[in-house]
CSV table of C-alpha atoms in Angstrom, one decimal:
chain,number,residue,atom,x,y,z
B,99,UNK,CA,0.0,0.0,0.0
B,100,UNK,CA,1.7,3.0,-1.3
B,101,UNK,CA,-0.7,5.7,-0.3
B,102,UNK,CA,0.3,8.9,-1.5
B,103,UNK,CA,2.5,9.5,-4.3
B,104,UNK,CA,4.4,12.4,-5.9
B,105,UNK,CA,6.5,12.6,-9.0
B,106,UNK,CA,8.7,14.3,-9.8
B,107,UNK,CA,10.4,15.0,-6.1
B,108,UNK,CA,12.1,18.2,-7.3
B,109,UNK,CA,12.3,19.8,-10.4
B,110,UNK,CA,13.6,23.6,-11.3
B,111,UNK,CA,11.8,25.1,-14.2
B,112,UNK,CA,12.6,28.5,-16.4
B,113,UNK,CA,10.0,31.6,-16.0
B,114,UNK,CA,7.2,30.4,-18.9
B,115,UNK,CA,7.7,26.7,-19.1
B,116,UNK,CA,5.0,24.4,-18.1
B,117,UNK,CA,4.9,21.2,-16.5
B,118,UNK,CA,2.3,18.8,-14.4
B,119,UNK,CA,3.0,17.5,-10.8
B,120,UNK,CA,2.0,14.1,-10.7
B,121,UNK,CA,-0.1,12.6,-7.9
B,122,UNK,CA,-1.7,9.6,-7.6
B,123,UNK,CA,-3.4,7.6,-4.4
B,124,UNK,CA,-4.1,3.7,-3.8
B,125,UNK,CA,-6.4,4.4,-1.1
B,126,UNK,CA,-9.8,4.9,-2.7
B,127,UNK,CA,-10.4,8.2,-0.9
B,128,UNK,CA,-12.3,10.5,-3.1
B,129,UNK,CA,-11.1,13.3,-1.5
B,130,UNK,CA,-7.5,14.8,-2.9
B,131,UNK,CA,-6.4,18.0,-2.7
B,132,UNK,CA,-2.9,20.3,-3.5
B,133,UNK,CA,-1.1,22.4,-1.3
B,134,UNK,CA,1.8,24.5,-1.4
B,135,UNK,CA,4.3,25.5,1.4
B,136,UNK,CA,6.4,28.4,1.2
B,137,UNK,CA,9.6,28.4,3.7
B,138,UNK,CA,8.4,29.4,7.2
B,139,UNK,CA,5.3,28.9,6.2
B,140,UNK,CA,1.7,26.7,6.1
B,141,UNK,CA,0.0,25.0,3.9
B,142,UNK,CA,-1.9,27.0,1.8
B,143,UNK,CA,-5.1,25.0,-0.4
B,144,UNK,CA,-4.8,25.5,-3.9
B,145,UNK,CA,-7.3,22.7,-5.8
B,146,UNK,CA,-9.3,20.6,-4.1
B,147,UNK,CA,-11.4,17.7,-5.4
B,148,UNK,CA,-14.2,15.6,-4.0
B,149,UNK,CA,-14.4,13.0,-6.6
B,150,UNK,CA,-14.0,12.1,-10.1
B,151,UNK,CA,-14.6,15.2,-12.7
B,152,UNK,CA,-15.3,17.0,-9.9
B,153,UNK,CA,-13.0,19.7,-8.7
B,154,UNK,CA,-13.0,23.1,-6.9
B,155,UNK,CA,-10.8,26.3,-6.3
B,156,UNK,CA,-9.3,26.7,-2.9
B,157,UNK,CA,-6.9,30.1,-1.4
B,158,UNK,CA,-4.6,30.2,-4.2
B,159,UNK,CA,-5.5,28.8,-7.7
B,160,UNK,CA,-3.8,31.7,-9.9
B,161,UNK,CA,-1.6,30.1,-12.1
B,162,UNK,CA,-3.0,26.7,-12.1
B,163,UNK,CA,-4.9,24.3,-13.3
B,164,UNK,CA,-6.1,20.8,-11.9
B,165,UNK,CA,-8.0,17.5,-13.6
B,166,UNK,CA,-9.5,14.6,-12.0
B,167,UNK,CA,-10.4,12.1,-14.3
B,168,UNK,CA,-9.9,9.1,-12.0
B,169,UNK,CA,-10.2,8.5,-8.2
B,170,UNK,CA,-6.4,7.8,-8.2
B,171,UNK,CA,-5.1,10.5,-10.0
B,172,UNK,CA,-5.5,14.6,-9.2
B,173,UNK,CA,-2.5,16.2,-11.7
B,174,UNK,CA,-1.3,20.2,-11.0
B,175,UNK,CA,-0.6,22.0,-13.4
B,176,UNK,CA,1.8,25.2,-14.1
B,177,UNK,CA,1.0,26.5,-17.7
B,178,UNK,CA,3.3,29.7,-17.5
B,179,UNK,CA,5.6,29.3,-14.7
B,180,UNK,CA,6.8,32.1,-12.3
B,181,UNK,CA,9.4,32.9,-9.8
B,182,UNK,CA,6.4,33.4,-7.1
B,183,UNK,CA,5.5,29.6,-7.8
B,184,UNK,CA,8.8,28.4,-6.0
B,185,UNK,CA,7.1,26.7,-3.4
B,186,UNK,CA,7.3,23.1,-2.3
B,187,UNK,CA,3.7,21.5,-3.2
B,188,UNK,CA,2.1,18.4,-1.4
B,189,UNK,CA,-0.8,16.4,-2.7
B,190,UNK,CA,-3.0,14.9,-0.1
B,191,UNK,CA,-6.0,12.4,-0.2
B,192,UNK,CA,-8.6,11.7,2.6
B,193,UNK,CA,-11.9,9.4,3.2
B,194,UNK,CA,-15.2,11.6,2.9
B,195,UNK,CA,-16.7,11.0,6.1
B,196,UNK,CA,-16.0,13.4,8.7
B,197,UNK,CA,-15.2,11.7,11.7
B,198,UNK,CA,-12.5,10.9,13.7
B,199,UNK,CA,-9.8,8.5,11.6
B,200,UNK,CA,-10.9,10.7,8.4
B,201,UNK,CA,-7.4,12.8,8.7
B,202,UNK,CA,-5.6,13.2,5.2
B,203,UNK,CA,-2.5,11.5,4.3
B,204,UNK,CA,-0.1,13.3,2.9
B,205,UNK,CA,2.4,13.0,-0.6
B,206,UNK,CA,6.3,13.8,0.2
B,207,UNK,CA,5.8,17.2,-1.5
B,208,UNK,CA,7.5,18.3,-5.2
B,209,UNK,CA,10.2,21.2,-4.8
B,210,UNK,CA,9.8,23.3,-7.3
B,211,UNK,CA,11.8,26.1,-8.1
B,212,UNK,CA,11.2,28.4,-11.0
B,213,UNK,CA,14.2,31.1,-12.2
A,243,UNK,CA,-11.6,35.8,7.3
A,244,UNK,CA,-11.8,33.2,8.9
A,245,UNK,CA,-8.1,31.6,9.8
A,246,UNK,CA,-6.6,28.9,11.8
A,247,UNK,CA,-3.3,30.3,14.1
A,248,UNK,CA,-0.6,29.0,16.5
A,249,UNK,CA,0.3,31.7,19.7
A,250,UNK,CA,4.0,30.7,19.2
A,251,UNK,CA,6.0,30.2,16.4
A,252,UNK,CA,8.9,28.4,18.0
A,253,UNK,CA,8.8,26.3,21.5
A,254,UNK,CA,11.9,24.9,23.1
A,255,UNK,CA,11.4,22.5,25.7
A,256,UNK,CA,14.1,19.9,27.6
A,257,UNK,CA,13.9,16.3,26.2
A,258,UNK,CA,11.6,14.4,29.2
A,259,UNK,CA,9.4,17.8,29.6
A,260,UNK,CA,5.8,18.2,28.6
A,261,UNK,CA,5.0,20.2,25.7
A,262,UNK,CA,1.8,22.1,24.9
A,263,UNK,CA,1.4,23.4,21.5
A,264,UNK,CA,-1.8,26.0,21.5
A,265,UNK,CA,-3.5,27.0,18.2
A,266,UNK,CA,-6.9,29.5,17.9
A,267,UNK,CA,-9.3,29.3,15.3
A,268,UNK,CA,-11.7,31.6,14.1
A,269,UNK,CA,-14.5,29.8,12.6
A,270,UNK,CA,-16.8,29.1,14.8
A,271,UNK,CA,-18.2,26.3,12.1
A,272,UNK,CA,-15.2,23.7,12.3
A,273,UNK,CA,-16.5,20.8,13.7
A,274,UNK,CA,-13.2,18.7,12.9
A,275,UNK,CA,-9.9,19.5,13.9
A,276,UNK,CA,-6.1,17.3,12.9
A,277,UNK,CA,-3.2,17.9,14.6
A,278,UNK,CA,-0.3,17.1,12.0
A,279,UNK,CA,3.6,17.0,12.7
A,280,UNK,CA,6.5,17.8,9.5
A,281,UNK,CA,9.6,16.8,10.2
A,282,UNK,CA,12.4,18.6,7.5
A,283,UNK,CA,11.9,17.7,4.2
A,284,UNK,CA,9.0,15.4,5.1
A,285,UNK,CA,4.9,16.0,4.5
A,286,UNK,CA,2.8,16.5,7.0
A,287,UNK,CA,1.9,13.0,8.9
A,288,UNK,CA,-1.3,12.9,11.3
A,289,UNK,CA,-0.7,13.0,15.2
A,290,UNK,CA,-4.3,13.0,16.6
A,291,UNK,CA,-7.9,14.2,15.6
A,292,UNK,CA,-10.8,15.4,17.6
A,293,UNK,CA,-14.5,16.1,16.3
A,294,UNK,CA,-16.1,19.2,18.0
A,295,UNK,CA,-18.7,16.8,20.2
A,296,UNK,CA,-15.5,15.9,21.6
A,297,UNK,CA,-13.5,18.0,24.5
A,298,UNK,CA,-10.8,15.7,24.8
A,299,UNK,CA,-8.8,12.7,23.1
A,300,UNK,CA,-5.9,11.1,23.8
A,301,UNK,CA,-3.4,8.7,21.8
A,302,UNK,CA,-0.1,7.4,22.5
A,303,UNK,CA,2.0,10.2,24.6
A,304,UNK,CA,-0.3,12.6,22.6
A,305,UNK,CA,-3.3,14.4,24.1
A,306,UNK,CA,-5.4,17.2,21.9
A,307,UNK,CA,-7.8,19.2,24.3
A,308,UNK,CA,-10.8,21.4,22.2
A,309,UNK,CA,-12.4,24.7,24.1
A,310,UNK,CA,-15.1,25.6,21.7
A,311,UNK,CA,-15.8,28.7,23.9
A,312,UNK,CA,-12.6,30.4,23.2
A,313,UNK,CA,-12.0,28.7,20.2
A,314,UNK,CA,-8.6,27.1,21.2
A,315,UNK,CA,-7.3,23.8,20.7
A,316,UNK,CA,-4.3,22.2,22.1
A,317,UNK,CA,-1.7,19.5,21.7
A,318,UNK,CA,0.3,17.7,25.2
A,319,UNK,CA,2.9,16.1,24.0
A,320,UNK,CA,4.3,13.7,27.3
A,321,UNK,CA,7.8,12.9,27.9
A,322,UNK,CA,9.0,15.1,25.1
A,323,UNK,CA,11.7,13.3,23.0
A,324,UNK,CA,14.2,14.2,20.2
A,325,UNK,CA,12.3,12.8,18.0
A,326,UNK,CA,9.3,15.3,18.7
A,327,UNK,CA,11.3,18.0,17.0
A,328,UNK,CA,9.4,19.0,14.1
A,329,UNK,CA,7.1,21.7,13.0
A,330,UNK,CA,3.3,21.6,14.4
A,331,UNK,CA,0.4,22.2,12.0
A,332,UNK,CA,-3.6,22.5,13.7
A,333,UNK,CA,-5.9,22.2,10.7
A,334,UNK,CA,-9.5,22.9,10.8
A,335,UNK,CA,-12.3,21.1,8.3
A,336,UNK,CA,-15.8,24.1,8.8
A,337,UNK,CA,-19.0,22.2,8.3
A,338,UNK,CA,-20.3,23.0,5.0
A,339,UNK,CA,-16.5,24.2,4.3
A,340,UNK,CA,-16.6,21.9,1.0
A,341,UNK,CA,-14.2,19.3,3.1
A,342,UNK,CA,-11.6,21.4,2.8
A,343,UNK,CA,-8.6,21.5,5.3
A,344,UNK,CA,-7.1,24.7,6.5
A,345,UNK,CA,-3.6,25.3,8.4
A,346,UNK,CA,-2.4,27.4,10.3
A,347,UNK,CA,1.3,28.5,10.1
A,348,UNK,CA,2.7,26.3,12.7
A,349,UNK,CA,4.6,25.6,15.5
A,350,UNK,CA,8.7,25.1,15.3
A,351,UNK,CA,9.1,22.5,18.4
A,352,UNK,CA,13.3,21.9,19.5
A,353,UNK,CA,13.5,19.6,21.8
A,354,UNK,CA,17.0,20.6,23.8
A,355,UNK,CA,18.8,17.3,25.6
């Protein structure tokens, strides 16, 4: 059981180049969602989905774009990358219930930096 | 708008001690609260979680303690170990909040031998 995983772990990217940050869950949760952490900082929601072709803006969703075609897989995407999307970004999935036990489990993040 | 926060960024505490890590919210809505921990370079992994019909809850060496009248939650962390040091994150899910998870900035924790 692999729960969450991330690809590519880092990856540096020049100002207007694109690329997708892979994530993909065997855990059947229908709940995923993408995060990014500046240094210092916390998490900060940027997509969020709650199932298959279903998907939803969170705090920060300038500058990207998400898909979820599948309950595994929830892709980011960066279309026109900039310096202010260094971040490191974590993908998470949880069950949809909401009690206790439902907590998300978390990816181990993509460093991106953009120059 | 509405926000999750920690009172201190950074805690220091001597390696057997007790720690309490304190974090407000503001939304009065949350009814489901996870206490992660992020060790360098890591992702978050889940410590302990309380729902709001809940005032306490305790897990191994871990204890999260809920005042929905001040809107404060807390994490006891017993016998604190050098493996404890880490980075502290409360994160709130509001009832009709669309499931979503918000953090707070957290809470540097260095645990001094």
């Amino acid at each position: 059981n692999a729960g969450v995983t991330q690809t590519p772990k880092f990856r540096i990217l020049k100002i207007g180049q694109s690329m997708t940050l892979q994530c993909a869950q065997d855990m059947n949760h229908n709940y995923m969602y993408w995060y990014r952490q500046d240094p210092g900082m916390g998490l900060k929601l940027i997509y969020y989905s709650v199932g298959a072709g279903i998907t939803d803006k969170g705090e920060v969703p300038n500058g990207y774009n998400v898909s979820r075609s599948t309950t595994e897989d929830f892709p980011l995407r960066l279309e026109l990358a900039a310096p202010s999307q260094t971040s490191v970004y974590f993908c998470a999935s949880r069950h949809p219930h909401r009690g206790t036990g439902t907590e998300a489990f978390f990816g181990q993040g993509t460093r991106l930096t953009v120059v | 708008g509405e926000s999750v926060g920690l009172h201190l960024p950074t805690l220091s505490v001597q390696e057997g001690d007790n720690s309490i890590i304190n974090c407000a919210y503001s939304n009065s809505a949350s009814d489901y609260f996870i206490w992660y921990k992020q060790e360098s370079g890591k992702g978050p992994q889940f410590i302990i979680d309380i729902r709001s019909n809940m005032d306490k809850r305790q897990g191994q060496r871990v204890t999260v303690l809920l005042n929905k009248t001040v809107k404060h939650l807390s994490l006891q962390i017993a016998a604190t170990q050098p493996g404890d040091s880490a980075v502290y994150f409360c994160a709130e899910n509001p009832t009709g909040g669309g499931n979503k998870l918000t953090f707070g900035t957290g809470t540097q924790l260095k645990v001094e031998l």
